[in-house]
Coordinates of C-alpha atoms in Angstrom, one line a residue:
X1 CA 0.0 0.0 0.0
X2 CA 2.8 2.2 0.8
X3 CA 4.8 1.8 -2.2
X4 CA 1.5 2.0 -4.1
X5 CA 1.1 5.8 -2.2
X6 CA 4.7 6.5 -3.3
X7 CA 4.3 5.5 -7.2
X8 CA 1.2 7.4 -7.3
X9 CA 2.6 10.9 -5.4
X10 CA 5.7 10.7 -7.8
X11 CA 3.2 9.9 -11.2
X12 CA 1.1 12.7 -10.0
X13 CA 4.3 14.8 -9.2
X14 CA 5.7 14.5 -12.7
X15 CA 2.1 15.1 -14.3
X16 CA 2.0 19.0 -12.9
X17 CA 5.8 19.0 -13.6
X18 CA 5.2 18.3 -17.5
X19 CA 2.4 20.2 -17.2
X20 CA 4.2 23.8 -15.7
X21 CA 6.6 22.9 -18.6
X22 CA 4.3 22.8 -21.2
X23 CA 2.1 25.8 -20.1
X24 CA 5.6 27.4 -19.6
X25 CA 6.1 26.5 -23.4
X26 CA 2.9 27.7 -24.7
X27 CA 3.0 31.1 -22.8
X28 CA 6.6 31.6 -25.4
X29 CA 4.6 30.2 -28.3
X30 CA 1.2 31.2 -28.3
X31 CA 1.0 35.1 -28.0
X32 CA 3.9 35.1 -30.9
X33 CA 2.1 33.6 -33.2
X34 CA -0.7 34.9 -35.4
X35 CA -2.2 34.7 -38.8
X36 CA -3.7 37.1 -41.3
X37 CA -7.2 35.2 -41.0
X38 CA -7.0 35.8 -37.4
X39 CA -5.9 39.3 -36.8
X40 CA -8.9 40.5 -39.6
X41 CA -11.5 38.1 -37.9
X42 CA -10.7 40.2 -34.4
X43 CA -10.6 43.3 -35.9
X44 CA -14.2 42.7 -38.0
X45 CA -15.2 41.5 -33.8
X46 CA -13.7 44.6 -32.3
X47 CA -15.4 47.0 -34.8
X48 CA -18.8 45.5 -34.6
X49 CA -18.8 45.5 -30.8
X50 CA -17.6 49.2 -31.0
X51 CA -20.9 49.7 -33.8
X52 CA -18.2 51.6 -36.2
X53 CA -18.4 51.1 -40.0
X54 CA -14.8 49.9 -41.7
X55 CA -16.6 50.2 -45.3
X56 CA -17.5 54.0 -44.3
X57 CA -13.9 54.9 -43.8
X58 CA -12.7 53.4 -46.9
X59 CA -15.6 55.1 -48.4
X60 CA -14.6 58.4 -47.3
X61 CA -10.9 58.2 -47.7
X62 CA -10.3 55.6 -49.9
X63 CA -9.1 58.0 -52.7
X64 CA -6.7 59.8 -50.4
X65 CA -4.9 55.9 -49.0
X66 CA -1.6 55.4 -50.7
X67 CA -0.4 51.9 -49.9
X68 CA 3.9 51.1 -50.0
X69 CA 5.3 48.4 -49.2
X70 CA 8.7 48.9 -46.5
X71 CA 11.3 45.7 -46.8
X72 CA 12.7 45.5 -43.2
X73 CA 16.2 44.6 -42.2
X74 CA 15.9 41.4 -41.8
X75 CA 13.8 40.5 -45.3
X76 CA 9.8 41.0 -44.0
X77 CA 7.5 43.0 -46.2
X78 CA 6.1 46.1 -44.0
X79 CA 2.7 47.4 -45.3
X80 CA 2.4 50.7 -45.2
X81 CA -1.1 53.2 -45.6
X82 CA -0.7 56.3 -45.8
X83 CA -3.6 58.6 -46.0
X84 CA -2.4 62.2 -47.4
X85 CA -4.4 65.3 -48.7
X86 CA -3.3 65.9 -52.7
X87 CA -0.3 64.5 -51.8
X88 CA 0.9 66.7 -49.2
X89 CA 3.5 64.8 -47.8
X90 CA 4.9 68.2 -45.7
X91 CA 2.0 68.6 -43.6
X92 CA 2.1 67.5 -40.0
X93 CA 1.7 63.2 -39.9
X94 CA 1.2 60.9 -37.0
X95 CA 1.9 57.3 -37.3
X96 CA -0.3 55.1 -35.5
X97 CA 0.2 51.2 -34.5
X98 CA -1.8 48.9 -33.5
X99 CA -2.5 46.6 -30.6
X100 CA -1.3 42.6 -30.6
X101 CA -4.3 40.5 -32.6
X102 CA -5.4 43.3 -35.0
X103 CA -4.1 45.3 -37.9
X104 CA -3.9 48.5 -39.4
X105 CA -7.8 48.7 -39.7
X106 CA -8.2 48.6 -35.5
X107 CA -6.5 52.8 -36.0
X108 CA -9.3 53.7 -38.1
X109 CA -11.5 56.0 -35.8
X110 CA -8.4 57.1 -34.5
X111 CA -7.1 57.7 -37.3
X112 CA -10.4 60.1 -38.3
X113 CA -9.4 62.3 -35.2
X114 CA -6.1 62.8 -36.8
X115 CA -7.7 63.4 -40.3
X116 CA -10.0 66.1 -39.0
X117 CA -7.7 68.1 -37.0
X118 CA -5.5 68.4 -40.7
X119 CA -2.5 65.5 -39.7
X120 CA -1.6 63.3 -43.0
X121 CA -1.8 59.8 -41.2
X122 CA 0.6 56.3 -41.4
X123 CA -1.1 53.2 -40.5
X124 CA 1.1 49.7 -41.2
X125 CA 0.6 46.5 -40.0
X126 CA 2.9 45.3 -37.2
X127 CA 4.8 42.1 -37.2
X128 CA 2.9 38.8 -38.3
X129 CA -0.2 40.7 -38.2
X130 CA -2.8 41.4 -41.2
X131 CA -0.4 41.7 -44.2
X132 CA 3.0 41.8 -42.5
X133 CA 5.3 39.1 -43.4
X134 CA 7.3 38.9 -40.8
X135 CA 6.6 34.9 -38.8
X136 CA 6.4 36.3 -35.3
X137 CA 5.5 38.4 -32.6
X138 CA 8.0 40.0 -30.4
X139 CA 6.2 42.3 -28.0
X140 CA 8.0 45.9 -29.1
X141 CA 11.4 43.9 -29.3
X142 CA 11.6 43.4 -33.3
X143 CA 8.6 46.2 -33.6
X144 CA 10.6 49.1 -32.7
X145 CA 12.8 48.2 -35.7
X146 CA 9.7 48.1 -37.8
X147 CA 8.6 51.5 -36.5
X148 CA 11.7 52.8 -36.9
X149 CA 11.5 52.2 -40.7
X150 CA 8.5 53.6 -40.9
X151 CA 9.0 56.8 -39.3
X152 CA 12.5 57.0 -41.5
X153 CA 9.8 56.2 -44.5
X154 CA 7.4 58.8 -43.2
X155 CA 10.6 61.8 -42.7
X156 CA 12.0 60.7 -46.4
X157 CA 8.9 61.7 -48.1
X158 CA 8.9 65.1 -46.5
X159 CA 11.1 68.1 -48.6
X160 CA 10.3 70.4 -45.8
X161 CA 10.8 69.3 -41.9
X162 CA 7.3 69.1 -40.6
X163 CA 5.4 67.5 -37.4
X164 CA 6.1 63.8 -36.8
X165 CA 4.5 62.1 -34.3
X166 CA 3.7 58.4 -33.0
X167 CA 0.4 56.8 -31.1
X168 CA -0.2 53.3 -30.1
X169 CA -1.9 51.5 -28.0
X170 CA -1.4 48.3 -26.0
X171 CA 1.4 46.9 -27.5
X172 CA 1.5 49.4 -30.2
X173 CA 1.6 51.5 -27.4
X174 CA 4.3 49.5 -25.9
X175 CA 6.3 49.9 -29.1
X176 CA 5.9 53.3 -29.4
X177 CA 7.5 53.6 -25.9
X178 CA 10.1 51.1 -27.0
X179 CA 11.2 53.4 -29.7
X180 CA 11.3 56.9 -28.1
X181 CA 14.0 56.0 -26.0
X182 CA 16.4 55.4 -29.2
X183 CA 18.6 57.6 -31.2
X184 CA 16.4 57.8 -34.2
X185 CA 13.4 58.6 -32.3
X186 CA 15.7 61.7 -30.4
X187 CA 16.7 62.7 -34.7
X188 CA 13.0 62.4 -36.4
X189 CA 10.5 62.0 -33.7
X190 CA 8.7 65.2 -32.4
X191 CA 6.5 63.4 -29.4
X192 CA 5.1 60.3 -28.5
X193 CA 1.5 59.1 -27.2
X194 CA 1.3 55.5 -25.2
X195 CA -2.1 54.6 -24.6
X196 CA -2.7 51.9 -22.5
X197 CA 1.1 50.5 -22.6
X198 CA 2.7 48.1 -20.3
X199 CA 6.4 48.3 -18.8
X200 CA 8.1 44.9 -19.9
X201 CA 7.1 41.6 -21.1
X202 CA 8.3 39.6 -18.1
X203 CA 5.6 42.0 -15.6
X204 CA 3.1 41.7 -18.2
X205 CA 3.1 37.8 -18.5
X206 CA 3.0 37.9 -14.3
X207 CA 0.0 39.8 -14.6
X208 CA -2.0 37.2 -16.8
X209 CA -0.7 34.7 -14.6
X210 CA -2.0 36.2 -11.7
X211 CA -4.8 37.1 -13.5
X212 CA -5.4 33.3 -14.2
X213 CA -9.5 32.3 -12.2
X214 CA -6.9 29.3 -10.5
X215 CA -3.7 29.9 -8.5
X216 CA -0.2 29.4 -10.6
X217 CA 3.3 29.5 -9.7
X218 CA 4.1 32.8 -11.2
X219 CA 7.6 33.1 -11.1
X220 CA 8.2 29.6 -12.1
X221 CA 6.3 29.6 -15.3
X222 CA 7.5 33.0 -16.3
X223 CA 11.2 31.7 -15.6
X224 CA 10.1 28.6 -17.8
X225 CA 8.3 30.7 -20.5
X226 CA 11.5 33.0 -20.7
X227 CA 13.8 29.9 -21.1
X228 CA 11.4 28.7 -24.3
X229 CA 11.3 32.1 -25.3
X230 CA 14.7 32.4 -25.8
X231 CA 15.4 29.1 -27.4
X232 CA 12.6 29.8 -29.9
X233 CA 13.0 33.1 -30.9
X234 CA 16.6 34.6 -29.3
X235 CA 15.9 37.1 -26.8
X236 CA 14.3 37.0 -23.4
X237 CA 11.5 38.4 -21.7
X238 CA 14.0 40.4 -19.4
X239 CA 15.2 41.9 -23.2
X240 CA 11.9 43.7 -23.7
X241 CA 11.8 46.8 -21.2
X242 CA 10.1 49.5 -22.1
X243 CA 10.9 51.1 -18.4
X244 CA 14.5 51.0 -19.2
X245 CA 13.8 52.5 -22.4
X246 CA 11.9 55.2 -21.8
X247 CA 14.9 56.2 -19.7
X248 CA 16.6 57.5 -22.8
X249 CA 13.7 59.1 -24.0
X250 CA 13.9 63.1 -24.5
X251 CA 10.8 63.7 -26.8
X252 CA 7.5 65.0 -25.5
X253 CA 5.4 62.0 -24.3
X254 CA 2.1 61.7 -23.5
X255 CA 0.8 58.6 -21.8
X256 CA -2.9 57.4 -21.6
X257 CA -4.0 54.9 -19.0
X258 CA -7.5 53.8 -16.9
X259 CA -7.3 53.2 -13.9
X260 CA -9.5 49.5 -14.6
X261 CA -7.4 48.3 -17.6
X262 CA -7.4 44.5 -16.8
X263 CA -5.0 43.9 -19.3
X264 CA -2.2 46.1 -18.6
X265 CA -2.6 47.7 -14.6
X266 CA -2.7 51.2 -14.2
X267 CA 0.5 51.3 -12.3
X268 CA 2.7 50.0 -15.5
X269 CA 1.6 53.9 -17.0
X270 CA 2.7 55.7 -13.5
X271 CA 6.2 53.4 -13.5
X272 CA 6.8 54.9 -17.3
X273 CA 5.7 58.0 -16.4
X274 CA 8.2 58.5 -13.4
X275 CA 11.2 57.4 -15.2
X276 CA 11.2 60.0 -18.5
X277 CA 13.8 62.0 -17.7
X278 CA 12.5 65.3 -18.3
X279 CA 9.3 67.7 -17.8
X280 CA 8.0 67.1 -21.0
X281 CA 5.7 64.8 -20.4
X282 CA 1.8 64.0 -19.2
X283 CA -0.5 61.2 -17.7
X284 CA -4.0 61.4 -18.6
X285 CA -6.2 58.5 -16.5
X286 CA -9.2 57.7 -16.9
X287 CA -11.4 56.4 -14.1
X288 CA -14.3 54.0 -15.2
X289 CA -12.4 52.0 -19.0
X290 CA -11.8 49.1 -19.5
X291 CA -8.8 48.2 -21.4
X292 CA -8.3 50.5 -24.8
X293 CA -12.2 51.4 -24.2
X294 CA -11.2 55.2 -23.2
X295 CA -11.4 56.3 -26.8
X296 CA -14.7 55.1 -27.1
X297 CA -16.1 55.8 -23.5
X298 CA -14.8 59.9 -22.9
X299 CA -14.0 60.4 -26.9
X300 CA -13.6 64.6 -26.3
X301 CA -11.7 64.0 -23.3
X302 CA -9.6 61.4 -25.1
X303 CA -9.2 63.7 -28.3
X304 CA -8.8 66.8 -26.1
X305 CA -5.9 65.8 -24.0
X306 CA -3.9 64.6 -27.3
X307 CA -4.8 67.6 -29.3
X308 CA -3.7 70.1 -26.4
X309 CA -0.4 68.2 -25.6
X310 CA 0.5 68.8 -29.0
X311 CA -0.8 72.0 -29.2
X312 CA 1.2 72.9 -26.0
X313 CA 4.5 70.5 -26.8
X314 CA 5.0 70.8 -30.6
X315 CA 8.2 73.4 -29.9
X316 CA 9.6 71.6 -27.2
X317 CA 11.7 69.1 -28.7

């Protein structure tokens, strides 16, 4: 009976073992991975929930989208939309990016806000989403370097210096924070919005974890997922930090947070805000959205506080 106990303790023990490991595996391998079928099925979701026509856009600005397509370093086809009055590439331009299982599309009624306050806009499609070739996901890692090739896109088709700016949100967001903290973003970039960010991949993983409706070992599986993730891909959670990044950052930034965002916590956007380095710089929370529902739940507060933190921070670079 006793060794009976014993084989059954140790068969049981080896089951949740395999089974940390393999949850461990899939937190690496899951999130990176997407398809064009599935990023356009979740945006065609998003907009219905959100009651806001796709076709209507197209309708209205359809004759004013110029599509190019941007080869990245490392061979991956970059789609790029850029919506631009009779070709007035000079004018003012904001490039906007996305959040992780959508595509260029998810901007749209941002992207209107732009259009009607006069900005040219740039929409693309970030890595392994909608039309992008690239195979994987890296969380702002590898999308910084897309970004960055985009705003160099954006600056080379401009004969006069104008007004460039970056939004995104989630990890678009998380991108955009990514970036401003580089050299290139110091040269071409004239401020930065985050909306609804978070600070690195290993904090935002915990926070799923915890977030899990059973108890998990949180620091074991992240330690295991960051061990797959480096094997499958070459880099490691501990590699994208958007805190760290944001410490080199010396562009007016703006970042945009609620207070109930259950995807990425509140306190990831008061963590970023307290490490820019300079005065430049503005929180604006919102009390009662859930996440990236701030646009849609206080829309003039939302386009108020971007349109006056430009208005107030477009000399201050």
């Amino acid at each position: 009976m006793k060794k009976r106990l014993i084989k059954i303790s140790a068969n049981t023990f080896m089951i949740i073992v395999t089974l940390i490991v393999i949850i461990g595996f899939l937190l690496a391998f899951i999130p990176a991975r997407m398809t064009k079928a599935h990023t356009n099925k979740i945006v065609e979701m998003y907009m219905n929930d959100m009651n806001y026509d796709l076709t209507e856009f197209n309708r209205k600005w359809k004759d004013k989208i110029y599509k190019e397509e941007l080869l990245a370093d490392d061979g991956h086809s970059i789609p790029v939309y850029y919506i631009v009055d009779d070709k007035n590439y000079n004018n003012k331009t904001i490039v906007l990016v996305h959040w992780h299982e959508s595509n260029h599309e998810a901007m749209y009624p941002i992207a209107e806000i732009f259009l009607e306050q006069d900005f040219n806009v740039v929409l693309y499609d970030a890595r392994a989403h909608g039309n992008n070739t690239a195979k994987t996901v890296s969380f702002g890692y590898y999308e910084k370097e897309d970004l960055e090739s985009v705003i160099t896109y954006v600056n080379s088709k401009m004969t006069d210096k104008n007004i460039i700016g970056a939004l995104g949100q989630s990890m678009g967001g998380a991108t955009v924070g990514y970036y401003s903290g580089s050299d290139h973003a110091a040269k071409y970039l004239d401020f930065a919005i985050i909306d609804s960010g978070f600070t690195s991949m290993d904090a935002e993983i915990a926070w799923q974890i915890d977030s899990f409706f059973i108890p998990m070992p949180t620091n074991l599986l992240v330690k295991l997922g960051n061990i797959s993730n480096n094997q499958i891909y070459g880099y490691t959670y501990e590699d994208v930090n958007i805190l760290d990044a944001v410490k080199n950052n010396n562009i007016p930034t703006l970042i945009i947070h609620s207070k109930l965002d259950e995807k990425c916590p509140y306190y990831m956007a008061e963590q970023l805000f307290k490490v820019i380095p300079h005065n430049n710089k503005q929180l604006i929370t919102f009390n009662n959205s859930k996440h990236l529902y701030a646009f849609w739940d206080e829309k003039e507060k939302y386009e108020d506080g971007i349109f006056t933190f430009i208005k107030n921070n477009k000399n201050k670079k």
